[in-house]
Structure formats: structure tokens, C-alpha cells
PDB file of N, CA and C in Angstrom:
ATOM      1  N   UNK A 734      17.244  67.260  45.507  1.00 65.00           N
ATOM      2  CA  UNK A 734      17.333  65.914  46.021  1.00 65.00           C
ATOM      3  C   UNK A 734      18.165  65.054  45.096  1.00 65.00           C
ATOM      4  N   UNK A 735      19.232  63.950  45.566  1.00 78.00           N
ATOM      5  CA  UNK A 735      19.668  62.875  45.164  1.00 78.00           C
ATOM      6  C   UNK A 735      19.296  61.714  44.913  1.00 78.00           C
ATOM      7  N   UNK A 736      18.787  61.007  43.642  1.00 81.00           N
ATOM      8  CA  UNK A 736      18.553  59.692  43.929  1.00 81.00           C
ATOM      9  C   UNK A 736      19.498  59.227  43.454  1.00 81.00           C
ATOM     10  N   UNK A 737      19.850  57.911  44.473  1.00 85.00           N
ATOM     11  CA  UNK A 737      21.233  57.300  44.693  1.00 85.00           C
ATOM     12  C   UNK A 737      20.743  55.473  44.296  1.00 85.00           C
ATOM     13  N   UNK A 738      21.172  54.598  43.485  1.00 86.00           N
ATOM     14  CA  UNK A 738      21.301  53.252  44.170  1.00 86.00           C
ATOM     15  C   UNK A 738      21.508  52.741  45.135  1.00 86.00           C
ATOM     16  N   UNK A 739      20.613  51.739  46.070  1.00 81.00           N
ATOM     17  CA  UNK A 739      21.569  50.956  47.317  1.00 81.00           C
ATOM     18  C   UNK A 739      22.709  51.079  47.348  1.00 81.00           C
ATOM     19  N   UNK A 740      23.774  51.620  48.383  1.00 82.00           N
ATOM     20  CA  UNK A 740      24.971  50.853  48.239  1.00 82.00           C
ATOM     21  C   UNK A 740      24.787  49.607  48.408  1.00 82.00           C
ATOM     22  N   UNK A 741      23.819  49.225  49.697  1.00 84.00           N
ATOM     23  CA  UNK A 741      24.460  47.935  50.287  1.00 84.00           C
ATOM     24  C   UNK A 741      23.604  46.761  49.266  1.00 84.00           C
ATOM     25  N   UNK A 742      23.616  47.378  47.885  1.00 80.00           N
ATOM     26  CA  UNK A 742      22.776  45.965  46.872  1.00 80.00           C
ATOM     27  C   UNK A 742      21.856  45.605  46.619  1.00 80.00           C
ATOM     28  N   UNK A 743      21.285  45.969  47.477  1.00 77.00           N
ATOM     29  CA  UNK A 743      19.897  46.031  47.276  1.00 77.00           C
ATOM     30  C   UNK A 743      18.923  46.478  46.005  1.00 77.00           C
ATOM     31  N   UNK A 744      17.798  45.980  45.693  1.00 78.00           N
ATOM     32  CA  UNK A 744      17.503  46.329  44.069  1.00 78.00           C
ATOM     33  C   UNK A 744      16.679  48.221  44.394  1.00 78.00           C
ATOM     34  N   UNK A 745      16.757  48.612  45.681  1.00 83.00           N
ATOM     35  CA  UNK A 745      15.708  49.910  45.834  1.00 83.00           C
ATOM     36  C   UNK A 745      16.757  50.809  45.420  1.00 83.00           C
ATOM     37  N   UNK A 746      16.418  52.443  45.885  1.00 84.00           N
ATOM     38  CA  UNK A 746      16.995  53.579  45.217  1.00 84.00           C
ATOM     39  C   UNK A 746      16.885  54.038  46.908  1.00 84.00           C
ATOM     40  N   UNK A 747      17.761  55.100  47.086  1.00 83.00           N
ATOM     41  CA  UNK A 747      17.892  56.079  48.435  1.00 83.00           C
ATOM     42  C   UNK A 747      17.517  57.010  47.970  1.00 83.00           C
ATOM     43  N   UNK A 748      16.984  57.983  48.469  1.00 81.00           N
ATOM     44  CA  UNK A 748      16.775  59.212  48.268  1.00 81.00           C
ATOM     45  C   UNK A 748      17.182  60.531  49.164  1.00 81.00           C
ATOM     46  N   UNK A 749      18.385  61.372  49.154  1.00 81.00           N
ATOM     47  CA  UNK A 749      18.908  62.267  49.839  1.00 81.00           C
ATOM     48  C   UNK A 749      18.031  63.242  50.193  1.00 81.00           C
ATOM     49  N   UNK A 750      18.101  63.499  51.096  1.00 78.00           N
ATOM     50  CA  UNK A 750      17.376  64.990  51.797  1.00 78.00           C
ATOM     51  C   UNK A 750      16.054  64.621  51.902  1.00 78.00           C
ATOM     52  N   UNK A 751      15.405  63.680  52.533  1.00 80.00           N
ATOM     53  CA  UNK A 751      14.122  62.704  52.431  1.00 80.00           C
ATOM     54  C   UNK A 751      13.911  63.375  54.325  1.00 80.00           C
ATOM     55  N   UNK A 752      13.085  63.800  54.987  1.00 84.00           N
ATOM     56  CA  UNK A 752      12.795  63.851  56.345  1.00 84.00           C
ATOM     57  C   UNK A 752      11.747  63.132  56.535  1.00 84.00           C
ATOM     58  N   UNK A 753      11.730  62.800  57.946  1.00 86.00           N
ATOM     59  CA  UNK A 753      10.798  61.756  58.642  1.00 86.00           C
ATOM     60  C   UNK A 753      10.570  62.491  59.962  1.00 86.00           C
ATOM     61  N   UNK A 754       9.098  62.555  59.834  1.00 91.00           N
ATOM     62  CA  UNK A 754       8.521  63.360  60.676  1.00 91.00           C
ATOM     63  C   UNK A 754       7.780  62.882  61.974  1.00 91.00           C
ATOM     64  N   UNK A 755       7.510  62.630  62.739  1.00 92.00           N
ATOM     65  CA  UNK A 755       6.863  61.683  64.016  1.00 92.00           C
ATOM     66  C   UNK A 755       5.691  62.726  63.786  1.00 92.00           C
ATOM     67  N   UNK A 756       4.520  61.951  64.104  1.00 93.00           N
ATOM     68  CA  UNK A 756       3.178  62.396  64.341  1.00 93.00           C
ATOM     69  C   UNK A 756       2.502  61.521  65.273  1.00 93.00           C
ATOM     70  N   UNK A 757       1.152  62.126  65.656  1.00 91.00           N
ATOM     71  CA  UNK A 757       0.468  61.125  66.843  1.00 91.00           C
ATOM     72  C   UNK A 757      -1.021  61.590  66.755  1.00 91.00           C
ATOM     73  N   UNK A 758      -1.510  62.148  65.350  1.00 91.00           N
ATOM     74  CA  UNK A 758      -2.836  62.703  65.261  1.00 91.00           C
ATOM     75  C   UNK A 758      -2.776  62.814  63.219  1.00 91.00           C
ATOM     76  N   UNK A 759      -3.937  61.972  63.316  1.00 91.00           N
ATOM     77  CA  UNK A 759      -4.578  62.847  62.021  1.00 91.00           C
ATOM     78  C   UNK A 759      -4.156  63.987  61.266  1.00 91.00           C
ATOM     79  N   UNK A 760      -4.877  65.049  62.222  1.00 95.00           N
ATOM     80  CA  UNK A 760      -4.507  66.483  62.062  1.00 95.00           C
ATOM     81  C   UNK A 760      -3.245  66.926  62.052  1.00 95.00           C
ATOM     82  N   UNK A 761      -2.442  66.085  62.337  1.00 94.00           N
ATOM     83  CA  UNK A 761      -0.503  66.285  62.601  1.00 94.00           C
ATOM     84  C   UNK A 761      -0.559  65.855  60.920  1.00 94.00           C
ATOM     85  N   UNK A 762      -0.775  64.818  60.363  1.00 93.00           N
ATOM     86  CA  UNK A 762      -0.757  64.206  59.262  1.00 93.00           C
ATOM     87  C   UNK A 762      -0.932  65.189  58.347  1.00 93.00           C
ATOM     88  N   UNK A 763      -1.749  65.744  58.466  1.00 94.00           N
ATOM     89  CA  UNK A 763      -2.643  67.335  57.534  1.00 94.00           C
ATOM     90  C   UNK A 763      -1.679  68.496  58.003  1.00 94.00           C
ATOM     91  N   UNK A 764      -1.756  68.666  58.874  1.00 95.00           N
ATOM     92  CA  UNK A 764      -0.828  69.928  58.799  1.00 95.00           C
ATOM     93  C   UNK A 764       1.151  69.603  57.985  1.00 95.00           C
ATOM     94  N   UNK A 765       1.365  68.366  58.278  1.00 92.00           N
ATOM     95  CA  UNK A 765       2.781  68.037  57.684  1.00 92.00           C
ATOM     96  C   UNK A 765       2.473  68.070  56.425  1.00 92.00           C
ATOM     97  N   UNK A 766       1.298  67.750  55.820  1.00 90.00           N
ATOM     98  CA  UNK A 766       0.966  67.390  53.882  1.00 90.00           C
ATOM     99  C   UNK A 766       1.065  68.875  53.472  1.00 90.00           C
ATOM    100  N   UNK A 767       0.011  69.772  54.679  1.00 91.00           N
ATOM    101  CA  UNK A 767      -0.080  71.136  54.144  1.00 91.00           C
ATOM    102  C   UNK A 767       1.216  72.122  54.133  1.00 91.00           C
ATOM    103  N   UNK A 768       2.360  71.426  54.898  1.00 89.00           N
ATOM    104  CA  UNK A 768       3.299  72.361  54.914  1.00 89.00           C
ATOM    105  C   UNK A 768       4.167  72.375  53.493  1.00 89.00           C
ATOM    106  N   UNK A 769       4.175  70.628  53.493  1.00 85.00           N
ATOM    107  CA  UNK A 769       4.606  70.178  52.138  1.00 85.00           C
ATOM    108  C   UNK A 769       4.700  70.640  50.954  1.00 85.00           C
ATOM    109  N   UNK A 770       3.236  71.022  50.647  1.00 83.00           N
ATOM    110  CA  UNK A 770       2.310  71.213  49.760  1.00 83.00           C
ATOM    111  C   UNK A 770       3.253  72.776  49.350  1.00 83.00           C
ATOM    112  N   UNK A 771       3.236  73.496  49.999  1.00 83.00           N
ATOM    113  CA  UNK A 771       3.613  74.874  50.563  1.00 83.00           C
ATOM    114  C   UNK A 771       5.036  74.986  49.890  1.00 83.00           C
ATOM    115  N   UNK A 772       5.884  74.169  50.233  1.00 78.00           N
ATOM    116  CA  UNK A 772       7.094  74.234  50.003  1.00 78.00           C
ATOM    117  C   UNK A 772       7.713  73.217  48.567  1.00 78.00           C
ATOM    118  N   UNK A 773       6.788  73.222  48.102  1.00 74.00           N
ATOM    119  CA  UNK A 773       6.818  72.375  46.720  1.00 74.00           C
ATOM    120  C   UNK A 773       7.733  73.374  45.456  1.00 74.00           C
ATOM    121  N   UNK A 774       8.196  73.069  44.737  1.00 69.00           N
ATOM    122  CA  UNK A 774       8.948  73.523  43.980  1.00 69.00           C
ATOM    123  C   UNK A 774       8.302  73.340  41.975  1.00 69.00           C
ATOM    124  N   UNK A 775       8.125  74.157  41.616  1.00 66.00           N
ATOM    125  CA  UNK A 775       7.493  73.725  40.269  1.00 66.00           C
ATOM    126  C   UNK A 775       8.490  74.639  39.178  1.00 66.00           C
ATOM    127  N   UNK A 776       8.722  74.574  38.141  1.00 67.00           N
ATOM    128  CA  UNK A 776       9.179  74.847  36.870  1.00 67.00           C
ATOM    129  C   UNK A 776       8.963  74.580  35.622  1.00 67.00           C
ATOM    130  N   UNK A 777       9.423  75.904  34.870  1.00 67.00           N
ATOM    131  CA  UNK A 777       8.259  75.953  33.329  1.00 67.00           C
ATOM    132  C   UNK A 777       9.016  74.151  33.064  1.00 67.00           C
ATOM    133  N   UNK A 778       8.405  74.070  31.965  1.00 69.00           N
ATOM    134  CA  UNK A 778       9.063  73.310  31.200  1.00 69.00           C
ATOM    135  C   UNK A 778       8.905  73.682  29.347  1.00 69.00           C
ATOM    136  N   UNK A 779       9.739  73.523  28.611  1.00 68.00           N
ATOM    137  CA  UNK A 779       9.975  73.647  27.001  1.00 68.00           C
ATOM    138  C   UNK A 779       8.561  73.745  26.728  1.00 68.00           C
ATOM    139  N   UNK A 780       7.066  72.975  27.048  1.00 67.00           N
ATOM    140  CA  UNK A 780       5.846  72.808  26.493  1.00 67.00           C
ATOM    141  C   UNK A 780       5.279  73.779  27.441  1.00 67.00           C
ATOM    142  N   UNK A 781       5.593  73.975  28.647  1.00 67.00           N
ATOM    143  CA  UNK A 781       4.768  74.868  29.242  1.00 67.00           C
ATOM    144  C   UNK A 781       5.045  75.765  30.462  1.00 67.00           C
ATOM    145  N   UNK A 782       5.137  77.174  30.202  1.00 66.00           N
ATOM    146  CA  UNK A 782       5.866  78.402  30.939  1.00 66.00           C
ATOM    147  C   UNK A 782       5.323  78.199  32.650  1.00 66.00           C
ATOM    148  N   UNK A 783       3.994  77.657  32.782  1.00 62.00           N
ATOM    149  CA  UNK A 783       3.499  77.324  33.569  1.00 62.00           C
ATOM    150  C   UNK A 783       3.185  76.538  34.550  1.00 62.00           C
ATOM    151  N   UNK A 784       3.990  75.617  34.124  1.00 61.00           N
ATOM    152  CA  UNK A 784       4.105  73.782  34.313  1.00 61.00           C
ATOM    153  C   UNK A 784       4.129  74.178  35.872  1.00 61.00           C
ATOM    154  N   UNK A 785       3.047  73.147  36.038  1.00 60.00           N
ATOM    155  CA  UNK A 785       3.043  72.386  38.071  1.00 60.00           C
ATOM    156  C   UNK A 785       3.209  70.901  38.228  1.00 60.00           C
ATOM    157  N   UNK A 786       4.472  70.523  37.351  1.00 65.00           N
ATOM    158  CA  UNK A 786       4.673  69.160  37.416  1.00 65.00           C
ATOM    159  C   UNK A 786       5.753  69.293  38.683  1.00 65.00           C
ATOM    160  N   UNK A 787       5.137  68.400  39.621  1.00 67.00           N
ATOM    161  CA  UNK A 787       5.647  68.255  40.535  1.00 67.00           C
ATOM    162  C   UNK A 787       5.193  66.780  41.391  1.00 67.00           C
ATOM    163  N   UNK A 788       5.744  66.026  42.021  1.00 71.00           N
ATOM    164  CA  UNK A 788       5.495  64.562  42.716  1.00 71.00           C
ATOM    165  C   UNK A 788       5.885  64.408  44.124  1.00 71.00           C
ATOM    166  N   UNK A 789       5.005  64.106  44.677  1.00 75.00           N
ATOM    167  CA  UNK A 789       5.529  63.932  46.522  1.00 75.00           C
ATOM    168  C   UNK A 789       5.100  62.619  46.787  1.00 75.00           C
ATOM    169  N   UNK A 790       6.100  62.051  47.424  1.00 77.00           N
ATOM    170  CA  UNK A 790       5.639  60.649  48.070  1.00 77.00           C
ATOM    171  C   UNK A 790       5.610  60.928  49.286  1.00 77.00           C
ATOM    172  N   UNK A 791       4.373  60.420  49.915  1.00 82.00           N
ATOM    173  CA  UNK A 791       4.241  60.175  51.513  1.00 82.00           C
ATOM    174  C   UNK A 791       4.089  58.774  51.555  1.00 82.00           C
ATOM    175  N   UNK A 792       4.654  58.531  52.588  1.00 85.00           N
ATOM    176  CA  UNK A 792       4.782  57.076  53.724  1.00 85.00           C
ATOM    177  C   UNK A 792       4.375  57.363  55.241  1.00 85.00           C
ATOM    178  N   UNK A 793       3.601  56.427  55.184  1.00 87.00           N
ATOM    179  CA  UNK A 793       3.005  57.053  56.329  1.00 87.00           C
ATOM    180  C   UNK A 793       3.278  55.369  56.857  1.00 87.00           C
ATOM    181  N   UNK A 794       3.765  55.102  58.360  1.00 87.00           N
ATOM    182  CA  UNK A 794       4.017  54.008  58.671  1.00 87.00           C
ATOM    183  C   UNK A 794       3.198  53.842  60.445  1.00 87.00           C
ATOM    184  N   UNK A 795       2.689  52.992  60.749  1.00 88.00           N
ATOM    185  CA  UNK A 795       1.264  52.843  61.439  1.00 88.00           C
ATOM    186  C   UNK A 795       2.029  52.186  62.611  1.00 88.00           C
ATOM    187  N   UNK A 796       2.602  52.424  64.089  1.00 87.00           N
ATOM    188  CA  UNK A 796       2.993  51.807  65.490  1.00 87.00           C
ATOM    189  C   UNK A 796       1.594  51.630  66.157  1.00 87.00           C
ATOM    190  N   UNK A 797       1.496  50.671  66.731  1.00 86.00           N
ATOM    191  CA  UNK A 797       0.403  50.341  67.868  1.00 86.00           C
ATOM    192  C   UNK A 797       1.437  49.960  68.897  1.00 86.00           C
ATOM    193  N   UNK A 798       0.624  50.361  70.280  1.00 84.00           N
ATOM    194  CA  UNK A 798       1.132  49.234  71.562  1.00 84.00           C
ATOM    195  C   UNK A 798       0.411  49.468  72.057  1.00 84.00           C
ATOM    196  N   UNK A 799      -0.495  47.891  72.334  1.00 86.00           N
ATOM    197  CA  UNK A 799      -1.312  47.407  73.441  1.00 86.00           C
ATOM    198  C   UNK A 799      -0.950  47.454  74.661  1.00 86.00           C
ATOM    199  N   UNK A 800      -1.908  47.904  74.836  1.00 83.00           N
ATOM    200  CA  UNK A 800      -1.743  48.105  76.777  1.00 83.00           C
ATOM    201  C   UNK A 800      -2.380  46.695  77.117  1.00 83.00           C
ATOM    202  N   UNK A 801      -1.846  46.019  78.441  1.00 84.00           N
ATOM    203  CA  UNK A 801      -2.196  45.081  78.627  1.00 84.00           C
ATOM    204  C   UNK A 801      -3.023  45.167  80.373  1.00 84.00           C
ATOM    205  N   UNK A 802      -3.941  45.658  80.550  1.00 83.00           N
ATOM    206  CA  UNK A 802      -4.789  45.511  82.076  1.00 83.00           C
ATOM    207  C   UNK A 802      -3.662  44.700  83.201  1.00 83.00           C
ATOM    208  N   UNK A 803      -3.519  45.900  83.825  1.00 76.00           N
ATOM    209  CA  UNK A 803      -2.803  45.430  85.029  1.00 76.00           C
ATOM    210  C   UNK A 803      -1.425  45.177  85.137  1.00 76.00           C
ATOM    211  N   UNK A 804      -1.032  46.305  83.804  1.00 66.00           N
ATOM    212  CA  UNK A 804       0.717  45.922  83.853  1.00 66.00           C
ATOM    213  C   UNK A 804       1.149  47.504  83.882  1.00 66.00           C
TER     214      UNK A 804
END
């Protein structure tokens, strides 16, 4: 992965090769973490041959639409 500065100026960072996944259940939520999880990448490091330093950010972003009776 790339982390990039805004171009457009902004004070955040981009992050390349980032996917966004649509879900519509809980259990969609869990199975995307567990695939994640799965495909995680770890390496020794100088202190330790063993090292599982590794970091995942999830965003999880919440749509509603009200139904409105009789439309």
C-alpha cells in the first residue's frame, strides 16, 4: 500500500489499494473482518523473528432510508 498526501490540500493522507466493500448484515461485517484477518501480512522484525505487528483500519459507514407509509 501507498500512503500519499491530499493532492487536492487537504490536511488528510490517501491511501492506495484501500477497497470498499457494500454490506447489508452484521454477519456480512464478520465475514469481511474474517477474510481480512486471513489475508493480513506480518514480518520478522530486527527484535523479533516472529513479529505479528500488523494494523487494519475499518470504517464502517451507517445509510438509513425511511420508508414513509403510503409512498
Amino acid at each position: 500500500m501507498n500512503i500519499v498526501k491530499d493532492p487536492s490540500g487537504g490536511t488528510g493522507v490517501i491511501v492506495k489499494g484501500l477497497e470498499e466493500i457494500e454490506v447489508y448484515s452484521s454477519s456480512d461485517i464478520f465475514a469481511v473482518l474474517e477474510i481480512s484477518t486471513k489475508q493480513r501480512a506480518t514480518f520478522e522484525t530486527m527484535m523479533n523473528k516472529n513479529s505479528s505487528r500488523s494494523h487494519g483500519i475499518f470504517t464502517i459507514i451507517v445509510k438509513t432510508k425511511c420508508k414513509i407509509p403510503g409512498e
